[in-house]
Coordinates of C-alpha atoms in Angstrom, one line a residue:
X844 CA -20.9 -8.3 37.7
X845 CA -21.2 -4.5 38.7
X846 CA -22.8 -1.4 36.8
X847 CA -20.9 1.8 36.7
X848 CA -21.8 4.9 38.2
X849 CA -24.1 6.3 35.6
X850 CA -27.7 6.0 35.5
X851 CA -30.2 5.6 32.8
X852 CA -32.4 3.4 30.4
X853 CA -29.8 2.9 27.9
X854 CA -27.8 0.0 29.0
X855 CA -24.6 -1.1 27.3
X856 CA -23.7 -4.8 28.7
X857 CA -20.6 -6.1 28.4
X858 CA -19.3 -9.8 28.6
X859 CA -15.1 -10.5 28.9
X860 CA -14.1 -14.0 28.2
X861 CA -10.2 -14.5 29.1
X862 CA -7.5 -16.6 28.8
X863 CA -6.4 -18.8 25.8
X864 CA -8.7 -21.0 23.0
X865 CA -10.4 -20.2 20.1
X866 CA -11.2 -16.4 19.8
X867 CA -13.8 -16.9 16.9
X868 CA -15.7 -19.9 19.5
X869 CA -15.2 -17.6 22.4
X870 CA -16.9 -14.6 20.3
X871 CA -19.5 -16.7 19.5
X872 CA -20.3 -18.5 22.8
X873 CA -20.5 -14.3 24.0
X874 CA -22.4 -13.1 21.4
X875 CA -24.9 -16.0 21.6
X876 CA -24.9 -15.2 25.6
X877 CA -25.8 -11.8 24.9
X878 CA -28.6 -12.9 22.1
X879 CA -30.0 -14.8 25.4
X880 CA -29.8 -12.0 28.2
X881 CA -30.9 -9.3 26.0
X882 CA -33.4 -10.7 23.5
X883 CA -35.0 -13.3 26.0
X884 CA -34.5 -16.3 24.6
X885 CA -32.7 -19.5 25.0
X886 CA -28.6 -19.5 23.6
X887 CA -29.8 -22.4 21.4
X888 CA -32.5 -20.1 19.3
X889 CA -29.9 -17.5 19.2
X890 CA -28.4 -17.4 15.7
X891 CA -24.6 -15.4 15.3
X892 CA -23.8 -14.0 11.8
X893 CA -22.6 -11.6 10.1
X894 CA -24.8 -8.1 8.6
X895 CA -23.7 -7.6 4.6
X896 CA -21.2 -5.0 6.0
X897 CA -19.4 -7.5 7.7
X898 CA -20.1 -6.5 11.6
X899 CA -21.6 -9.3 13.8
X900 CA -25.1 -9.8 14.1
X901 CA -27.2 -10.9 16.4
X902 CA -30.6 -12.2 16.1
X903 CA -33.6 -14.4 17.6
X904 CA -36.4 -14.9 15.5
X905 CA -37.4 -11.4 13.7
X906 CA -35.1 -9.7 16.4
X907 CA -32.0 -8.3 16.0
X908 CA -29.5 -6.8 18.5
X909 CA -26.6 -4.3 18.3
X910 CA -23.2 -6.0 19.0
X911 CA -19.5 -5.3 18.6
X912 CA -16.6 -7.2 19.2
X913 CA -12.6 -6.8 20.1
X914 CA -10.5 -9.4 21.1
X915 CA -6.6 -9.7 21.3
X916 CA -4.0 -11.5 23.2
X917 CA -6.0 -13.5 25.1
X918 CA -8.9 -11.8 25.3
X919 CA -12.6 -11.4 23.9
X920 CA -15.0 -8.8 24.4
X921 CA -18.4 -8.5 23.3
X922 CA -20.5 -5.2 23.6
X923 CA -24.5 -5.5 23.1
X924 CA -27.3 -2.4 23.3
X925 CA -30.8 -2.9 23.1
X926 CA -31.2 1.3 22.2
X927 CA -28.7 1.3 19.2
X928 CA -25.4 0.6 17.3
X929 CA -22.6 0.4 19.9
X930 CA -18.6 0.1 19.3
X931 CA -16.3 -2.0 22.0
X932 CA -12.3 -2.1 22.0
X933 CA -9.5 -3.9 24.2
X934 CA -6.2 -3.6 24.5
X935 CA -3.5 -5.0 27.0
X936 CA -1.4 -2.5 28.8
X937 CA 1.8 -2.4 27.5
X938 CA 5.1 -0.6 27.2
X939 CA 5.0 1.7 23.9
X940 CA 6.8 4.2 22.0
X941 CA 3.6 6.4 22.9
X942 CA 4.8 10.1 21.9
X943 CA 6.3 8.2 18.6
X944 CA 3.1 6.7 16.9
X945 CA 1.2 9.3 18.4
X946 CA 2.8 11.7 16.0
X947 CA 2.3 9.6 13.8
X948 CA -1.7 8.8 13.7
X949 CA -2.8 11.4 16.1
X950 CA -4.5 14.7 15.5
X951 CA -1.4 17.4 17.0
X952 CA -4.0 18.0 20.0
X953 CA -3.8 14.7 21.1
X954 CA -0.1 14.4 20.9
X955 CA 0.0 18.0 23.0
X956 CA -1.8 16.1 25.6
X957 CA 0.3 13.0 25.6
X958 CA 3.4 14.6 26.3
X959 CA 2.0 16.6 29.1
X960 CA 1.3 13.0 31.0
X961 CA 4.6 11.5 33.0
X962 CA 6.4 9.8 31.1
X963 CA 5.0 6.7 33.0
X964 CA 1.5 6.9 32.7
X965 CA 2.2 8.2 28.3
X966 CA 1.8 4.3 27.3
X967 CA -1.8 4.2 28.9
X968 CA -2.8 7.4 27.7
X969 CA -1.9 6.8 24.2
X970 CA -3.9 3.3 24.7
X971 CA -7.3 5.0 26.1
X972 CA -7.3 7.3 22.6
X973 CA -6.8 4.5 20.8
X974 CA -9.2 1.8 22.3
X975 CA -11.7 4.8 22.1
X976 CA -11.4 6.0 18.2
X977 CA -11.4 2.0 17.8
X978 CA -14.8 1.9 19.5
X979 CA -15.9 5.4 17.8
X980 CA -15.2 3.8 14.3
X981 CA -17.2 0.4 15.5
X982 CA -20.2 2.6 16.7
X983 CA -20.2 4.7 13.5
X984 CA -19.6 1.7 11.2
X985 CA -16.8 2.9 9.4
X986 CA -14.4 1.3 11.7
X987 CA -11.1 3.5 11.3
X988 CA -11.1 3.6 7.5
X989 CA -11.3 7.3 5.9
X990 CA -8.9 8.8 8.5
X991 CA -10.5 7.1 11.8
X992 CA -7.2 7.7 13.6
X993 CA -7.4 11.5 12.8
X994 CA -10.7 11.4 14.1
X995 CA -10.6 13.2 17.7
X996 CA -11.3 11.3 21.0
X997 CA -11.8 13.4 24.0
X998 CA -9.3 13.7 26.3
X999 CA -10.0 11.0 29.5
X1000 CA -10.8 12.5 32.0
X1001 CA -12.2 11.2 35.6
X1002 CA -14.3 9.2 36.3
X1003 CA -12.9 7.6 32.6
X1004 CA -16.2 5.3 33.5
X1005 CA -18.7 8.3 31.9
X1006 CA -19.3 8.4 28.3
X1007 CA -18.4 11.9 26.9
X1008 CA -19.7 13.3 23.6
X1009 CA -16.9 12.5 20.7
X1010 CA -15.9 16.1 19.8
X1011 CA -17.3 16.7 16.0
X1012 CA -20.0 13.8 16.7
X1013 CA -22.2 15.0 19.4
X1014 CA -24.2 11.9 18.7
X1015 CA -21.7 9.5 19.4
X1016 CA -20.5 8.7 23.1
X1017 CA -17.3 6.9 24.3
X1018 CA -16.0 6.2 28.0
X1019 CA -13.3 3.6 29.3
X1020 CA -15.2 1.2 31.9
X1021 CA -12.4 -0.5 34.1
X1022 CA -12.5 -4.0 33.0
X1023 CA -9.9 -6.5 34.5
X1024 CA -6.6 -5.9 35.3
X1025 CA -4.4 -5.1 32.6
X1026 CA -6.5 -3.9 30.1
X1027 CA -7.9 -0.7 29.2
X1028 CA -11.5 -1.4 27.0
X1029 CA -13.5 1.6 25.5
X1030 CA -17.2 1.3 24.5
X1031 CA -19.1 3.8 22.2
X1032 CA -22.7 4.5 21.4
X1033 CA -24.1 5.9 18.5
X1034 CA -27.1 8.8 19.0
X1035 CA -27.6 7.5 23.2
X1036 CA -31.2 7.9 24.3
X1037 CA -30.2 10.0 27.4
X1038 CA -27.7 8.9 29.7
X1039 CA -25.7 5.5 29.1
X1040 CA -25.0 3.2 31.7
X1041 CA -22.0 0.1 31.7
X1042 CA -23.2 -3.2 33.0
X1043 CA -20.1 -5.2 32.8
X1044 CA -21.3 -9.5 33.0

């Protein structure tokens, strides 16, 4: 368990569960974990659901708390915030036709700065814009329907740990924490209250 280098009262937390099993029991063991650490109760008075748009939802007695969820090959991720909605993503590194499907969802800005990358490191940059436009979508709700590919991520930069301002949304936030090896995760926040800090559990 570490926290990232940014400081603040707005805390995203984020639990990783890996390796094989049932993602939907793994989701729910996580999201009932995070019911406990956040909302102060015991896992057993944590109920897991779903809202009436179909994202999780967690609550304990007249509480609720903000969650999102990725998982994929292996791997579940669960993203909870006391402050407000929050968006999480994972992906596994990979070998990809980056340049190629980034003409293909990507705003020409994007592909512009994928093709300035080595040709080695294209795979992972075209991963990081799309974990984060995943997250962006989660933390907005939407998801990526109405274009959410199209929708711009900024560039990573360094440290990829700080949330930056989503350009065109400058109340939504999205950053790339370093999770385990092998995967690059994104989490957004939707209108942060100040600076946003990464606790990863």
């Amino acid at each position: 368990m570490g926290e990232l280098p940014v400081s603040g009262q707005d805390t995203v937390h984020v639990w990783i569960s890996g390796g094989s099993g049932d993602r939907p029991e793994a989701a729910r063991r996580l999201l009932r974990r995070a019911g406990s650490a956040l909302l102060g109760r015991t896992e057993r008075d944590v109920v897991v659901g779903h809202a009436p748009d179909g994202r999780p939802r967690v609550r304990a007695g007249a509480d609720v708390l903000a969650v999102s969820v990725s998982h994929g090959d292996g791997v579940v991720v669960v993203a909870a915030r006391r402050a407000g909605a929050v968006g999480v993503d994972v992906e596994r590194h990979r070998p990809l036709p980056a340049v190629a499907l980034a003409r293909r969802w990507y705003a020409p800005s994007e592909v512009t700065w994928l093709r300035s990358l080595r040709e080695s490191d294209r795979a992972d940059g075209f991963l990081l814009l799309w974990t984060a436009k995943e997250a962006v979508g989660k933390a907005l709700g939407r998801g990526l329907r109405d274009g959410g590919l199209r929708r711009l991520a900024p560039v990573p930069g360094k440290p990829r740990a700080l949330l930056r301002p989503v350009p065109g949304l400058a109340h939504v936030q999205v950053g790339h924490p370093a999770g385990p090896p092998g995967l690059v995760l994104a989490v957004a926040v939707a209108s942060p209250a100040g600076e946003v800090s990464v606790l990863l559990r």
